[in-house]
CSV table of C-alpha atoms and ligand atoms in Angstrom, one decimal:
chain,number,residue,atom,x,y,z
A,1,MET,CA,-36.2,73.0,-18.8
A,2,ARG,CA,-38.7,75.3,-17.5
A,3,ALA,CA,-42.0,74.2,-15.9
A,4,VAL,CA,-45.0,75.8,-14.2
A,5,ILE,CA,-47.2,74.1,-11.6
A,6,LEU,CA,-51.0,74.6,-11.5
A,7,ILE,CA,-52.7,74.4,-8.0
A,8,SER,CA,-56.0,74.9,-6.3
A,9,GLY,CA,-55.4,74.1,-2.8
A,10,ARG,CA,-52.8,73.0,-0.2
A,11,GLY,CA,-50.1,72.3,-2.7
A,12,SER,CA,-48.4,69.4,-1.2
A,13,ASN,CA,-47.6,67.7,-4.4
A,14,MET,CA,-46.5,71.2,-5.7
A,15,GLU,CA,-44.2,71.3,-2.6
A,16,ALA,CA,-42.7,67.8,-3.3
A,17,LEU,CA,-41.8,68.9,-6.8
A,18,LEU,CA,-40.2,72.2,-5.6
A,19,ARG,CA,-38.2,70.6,-2.9
A,20,ALA,CA,-37.1,67.5,-5.2
A,21,ASN,CA,-34.0,69.2,-6.7
A,22,LEU,CA,-35.1,68.4,-10.1
A,23,PRO,CA,-33.2,69.8,-13.3
A,24,VAL,CA,-35.9,72.0,-13.8
A,25,GLU,CA,-36.4,75.8,-13.3
A,26,PHE,CA,-40.1,76.3,-11.7
A,27,ALA,CA,-41.1,79.5,-13.6
A,28,ALA,CA,-44.1,80.1,-11.4
A,29,VAL,CA,-46.9,78.4,-9.4
A,30,ILE,CA,-50.5,79.5,-10.8
A,31,SER,CA,-53.6,78.9,-8.7
A,32,ASN,CA,-57.1,79.6,-9.9
A,33,ARG,CA,-58.0,80.1,-6.3
A,34,PRO,CA,-56.4,83.3,-4.8
A,35,GLN,CA,-56.8,81.6,-1.3
A,36,ALA,CA,-55.1,78.4,-2.1
A,37,GLY,CA,-52.6,77.6,0.7
A,38,GLY,CA,-49.9,76.4,-1.7
A,39,LEU,CA,-49.3,79.9,-2.8
A,40,ALA,CA,-47.8,81.0,0.5
A,41,ILE,CA,-45.6,77.8,0.5
A,42,ALA,CA,-44.4,78.5,-3.1
A,43,ARG,CA,-43.5,82.1,-2.2
A,44,SER,CA,-41.5,81.0,0.9
A,45,LEU,CA,-39.6,78.6,-1.4
A,46,GLY,CA,-38.8,81.7,-3.6
A,47,VAL,CA,-41.1,80.8,-6.6
A,48,GLU,CA,-43.3,83.2,-8.3
A,49,THR,CA,-46.8,82.9,-7.8
A,50,ILE,CA,-49.7,84.0,-10.0
A,51,ALA,CA,-53.5,84.0,-8.8
A,52,LEU,CA,-55.8,83.7,-11.7
A,53,ASP,CA,-59.1,83.8,-10.1
A,54,HIS,CA,-61.4,81.8,-12.3
A,55,THR,CA,-64.6,83.1,-10.7
A,56,VAL,CA,-63.8,86.5,-12.5
A,57,TYR,CA,-64.4,84.7,-15.8
A,58,GLY,CA,-67.9,83.4,-14.7
A,59,ALA,CA,-69.0,80.5,-16.8
A,60,ASP,CA,-66.6,81.3,-19.7
A,61,ARG,CA,-64.1,78.2,-19.6
A,62,ALA,CA,-62.6,79.4,-22.9
A,63,ALA,CA,-61.8,83.0,-21.6
A,64,PHE,CA,-60.2,81.7,-18.3
A,65,ASP,CA,-58.2,79.0,-20.3
A,66,ALA,CA,-57.0,81.7,-22.8
A,67,ALA,CA,-55.9,83.8,-19.8
A,68,LEU,CA,-54.1,80.8,-18.3
A,69,ALA,CA,-52.3,79.8,-21.5
A,70,ALA,CA,-51.2,83.4,-22.0
A,71,GLU,CA,-49.5,83.2,-18.6
A,72,ILE,CA,-47.8,80.0,-19.4
A,73,ASP,CA,-46.7,81.2,-22.7
A,74,ARG,CA,-45.4,84.4,-21.2
A,75,LEU,CA,-43.3,82.1,-18.6
A,76,ARG,CA,-42.1,80.2,-21.7
A,77,ALA,CA,-42.9,77.0,-19.9
A,78,ASP,CA,-41.9,73.6,-21.5
A,79,LEU,CA,-44.0,71.6,-19.1
A,80,VAL,CA,-47.3,72.2,-17.2
A,81,CYS,CA,-47.7,70.2,-13.8
A,82,LEU,CA,-51.2,69.9,-12.7
A,83,ALA,CA,-51.1,69.4,-8.9
A,84,GLY,CA,-54.4,69.3,-7.3
A,85,PHE,CA,-55.7,71.7,-9.8
A,86,MET,CA,-59.5,71.1,-9.4
A,87,ARG,CA,-60.6,72.6,-12.7
A,88,VAL,CA,-61.8,71.0,-16.1
A,89,LEU,CA,-59.8,72.4,-18.8
A,90,THR,CA,-61.1,72.8,-22.3
A,91,ASP,CA,-60.2,70.7,-25.2
A,92,ALA,CA,-58.3,73.5,-26.8
A,93,PHE,CA,-56.1,74.3,-23.8
A,94,VAL,CA,-55.5,70.5,-23.4
A,95,GLN,CA,-54.5,70.2,-27.1
A,96,ARG,CA,-52.3,73.1,-27.0
A,97,TYR,CA,-50.1,71.5,-24.3
A,98,GLN,CA,-50.6,67.8,-25.1
A,99,GLY,CA,-47.4,65.8,-24.4
A,100,HIS,CA,-46.3,68.7,-22.2
A,101,MET,CA,-48.7,68.5,-19.4
A,102,LEU,CA,-48.8,65.8,-16.5
A,103,ASN,CA,-51.4,65.4,-13.9
A,104,ILE,CA,-51.3,63.3,-10.7
A,105,HIS,CA,-54.5,61.4,-9.7
A,106,PRO,CA,-55.0,59.7,-6.4
A,107,ALA,CA,-56.0,56.3,-7.7
A,108,LEU,CA,-54.7,53.4,-9.9
A,109,LEU,CA,-56.3,54.6,-13.2
A,110,PRO,CA,-58.2,53.5,-15.1
A,111,ALA,CA,-59.9,52.6,-12.0
A,112,PHE,CA,-61.6,55.4,-10.1
A,113,PRO,CA,-61.3,58.5,-12.3
A,114,GLY,CA,-62.9,61.6,-11.0
A,115,LEU,CA,-63.4,62.6,-7.2
A,116,ASP,CA,-63.7,60.8,-3.9
A,117,THR,CA,-61.4,58.2,-5.2
A,118,HIS,CA,-60.5,56.9,-1.6
A,119,ALA,CA,-64.0,56.5,-0.4
A,120,ARG,CA,-64.9,54.8,-3.8
A,121,ALA,CA,-62.0,52.5,-3.3
A,122,LEU,CA,-63.2,51.5,0.1
A,123,ALA,CA,-66.7,51.1,-1.0
A,124,ALA,CA,-65.6,48.7,-3.9
A,125,GLY,CA,-63.7,46.7,-1.6
A,126,VAL,CA,-60.2,46.7,-3.4
A,127,LYS,CA,-57.2,45.6,-1.5
A,128,ILE,CA,-54.8,47.5,-3.3
A,129,HIS,CA,-55.2,51.3,-4.3
A,130,GLY,CA,-52.7,54.1,-5.2
A,131,CYS,CA,-52.0,56.9,-7.4
A,132,THR,CA,-51.1,57.7,-11.0
A,133,VAL,CA,-49.0,60.3,-12.9
A,134,HIS,CA,-50.3,60.5,-16.3
A,135,PHE,CA,-50.1,62.9,-19.6
A,136,VAL,CA,-53.3,65.0,-19.7
A,137,THR,CA,-55.7,64.5,-22.7
A,138,PRO,CA,-59.1,66.1,-23.2
A,139,GLU,CA,-60.9,63.0,-21.6
A,140,VAL,CA,-60.5,63.7,-17.8
A,141,ASP,CA,-58.1,61.3,-16.0
A,142,ALA,CA,-57.8,59.1,-19.2
A,143,GLY,CA,-54.3,60.3,-20.6
A,144,PRO,CA,-51.1,57.9,-21.2
A,145,ILE,CA,-50.0,56.5,-17.9
A,146,VAL,CA,-46.4,57.5,-16.9
A,147,VAL,CA,-45.9,56.0,-13.5
A,148,GLN,CA,-48.1,54.3,-10.7
A,149,ALA,CA,-47.5,53.4,-7.0
A,150,ALA,CA,-49.6,51.1,-5.1
A,151,VAL,CA,-50.4,50.7,-1.5
A,152,PRO,CA,-52.3,48.1,0.5
A,153,VAL,CA,-55.9,48.9,1.7
A,154,LEU,CA,-56.3,47.9,5.3
A,155,ASP,CA,-59.4,46.5,7.1
A,156,ASP,CA,-59.5,49.5,9.4
A,157,ASP,CA,-59.0,52.2,6.7
A,158,THR,CA,-60.9,55.2,6.7
A,159,PRO,CA,-61.0,57.7,3.4
A,160,GLU,CA,-58.6,59.9,5.3
A,161,ARG,CA,-56.2,57.2,6.4
A,162,LEU,CA,-56.1,55.7,2.9
A,163,ALA,CA,-55.7,59.3,1.4
A,164,ALA,CA,-52.7,60.0,3.7
A,165,ARG,CA,-51.0,56.6,2.6
A,166,VAL,CA,-51.6,57.3,-1.1
A,167,LEU,CA,-50.4,60.9,-0.6
A,168,ALA,CA,-46.9,59.9,0.6
A,169,GLN,CA,-46.7,58.0,-2.6
A,170,GLU,CA,-47.8,60.9,-4.7
A,171,HIS,CA,-45.0,62.9,-3.3
A,172,ARG,CA,-42.5,60.2,-4.4
A,173,ILE,CA,-43.8,59.3,-8.0
A,174,TYR,CA,-44.6,63.0,-9.2
A,175,PRO,CA,-41.0,64.2,-8.8
A,176,MET,CA,-39.9,60.9,-10.4
A,177,ALA,CA,-42.0,61.5,-13.6
A,178,VAL,CA,-41.1,65.1,-13.8
A,179,ARG,CA,-37.3,64.2,-13.6
A,180,TRP,CA,-37.8,61.7,-16.5
A,181,TYR,CA,-39.5,64.2,-18.5
A,182,ALA,CA,-36.9,66.8,-17.8
A,183,GLU,CA,-34.0,64.3,-18.7
A,184,GLY,CA,-35.7,63.3,-21.9
A,185,ARG,CA,-36.2,59.8,-20.7
A,186,LEU,CA,-40.2,59.9,-21.1
A,187,HIS,CA,-41.3,58.6,-24.6
A,188,LEU,CA,-44.8,58.9,-25.6
A,189,GLY,CA,-45.5,56.4,-28.3
A,190,ALA,CA,-47.9,56.8,-31.3
A,191,ASP,CA,-50.0,54.0,-29.6
A,192,GLY,CA,-50.5,56.3,-26.7
A,193,ARG,CA,-48.3,54.3,-24.4
A,194,VAL,CA,-45.4,55.6,-22.3
A,195,ARG,CA,-42.1,54.2,-22.3
A,196,VAL,CA,-39.5,55.3,-19.6
A,197,ASP,CA,-35.7,54.9,-20.1
A,198,ALA,CA,-34.8,54.2,-16.3
A,199,PRO,CA,-32.8,51.5,-14.6
A,200,ARG,CA,-35.1,48.7,-13.5
A,201,LEU,CA,-35.2,47.7,-9.9
A,202,PRO,CA,-35.6,44.0,-8.8
A,203,GLU,CA,-39.3,42.9,-9.3
A,204,SER,CA,-41.2,42.9,-6.3
A,205,ALA,CA,-45.0,42.3,-5.7
A,206,LEU,CA,-47.4,44.1,-3.4
A,207,ILE,CA,-49.9,41.4,-1.8
A,208,SER,CA,-52.6,42.7,0.2
A,209,PRO,CA,-53.8,41.4,2.7
A,210,ASN,CA,-50.4,39.8,3.3
A,211,GLY,CA,-51.0,38.0,6.6
B,1,LIG,C1,-54.0,65.1,-4.4
B,1,LIG,O1,-54.5,63.9,-3.8
B,1,LIG,C2,-53.8,64.9,-6.1
B,1,LIG,O2,-53.6,63.6,-6.4
B,1,LIG,C3,-55.2,65.4,-6.3
B,1,LIG,O3,-55.6,66.3,-5.5
B,1,LIG,C4,-54.9,66.3,-4.3
B,1,LIG,C5,-54.1,67.7,-4.2
B,1,LIG,O4,-53.4,67.5,-3.0
B,1,LIG,N1,-55.3,65.7,-7.8
B,1,LIG,P1,-52.1,68.6,-2.9
B,1,LIG,O5,-52.7,70.0,-3.1
B,1,LIG,O6,-51.0,68.2,-3.9
B,1,LIG,O7,-51.8,68.6,-1.4
């Protein structure tokens, strides 16, 4: 199984994937921002990096996406992992990789799609927040959910503190999802729901606040 990881920034989820000893050959890490910190981390881990600067393509999203698809196909990737890739993709691009492209989102979808999820969760007063790995579909942050992890929201949380608590869980569940994909244990049903063949742990509930 060959995969590529698309990033735009620091690349901590990318690093979690690269370090997880997955049964996956990571063919390359591609960033739409040449300055992305994650590129140096990928290189230090021996992974090919490609900077595909979206600003070169101006407002022409289709041209950027075509160049991106050309790279992914040249690398013969079976799976595309979006990991902090901060760019909306065209429908044509998404459809080309549908069922073969995963994303990590820092909220419990369908709550809080889009940006600034942690500040919005605090403003809404939710007591439980978290993260989601999902298949990518044309509607942003709305594709079939693969796995979620929840964390408590604490009274003295700031967006930064909450983000750090969520990020630690992102680094756990993204490698899990990619492993299931690589092992053929992720099944996307015609109803758009995902089934995972994985051993079940004993049930437990996260109750927050739990005093
Ligand atoms: C993560 O919170 C991810 O969920 C979101 O963007 C952030 C990227 O962080 N899509 P990193 O680049 O993986 O460190």
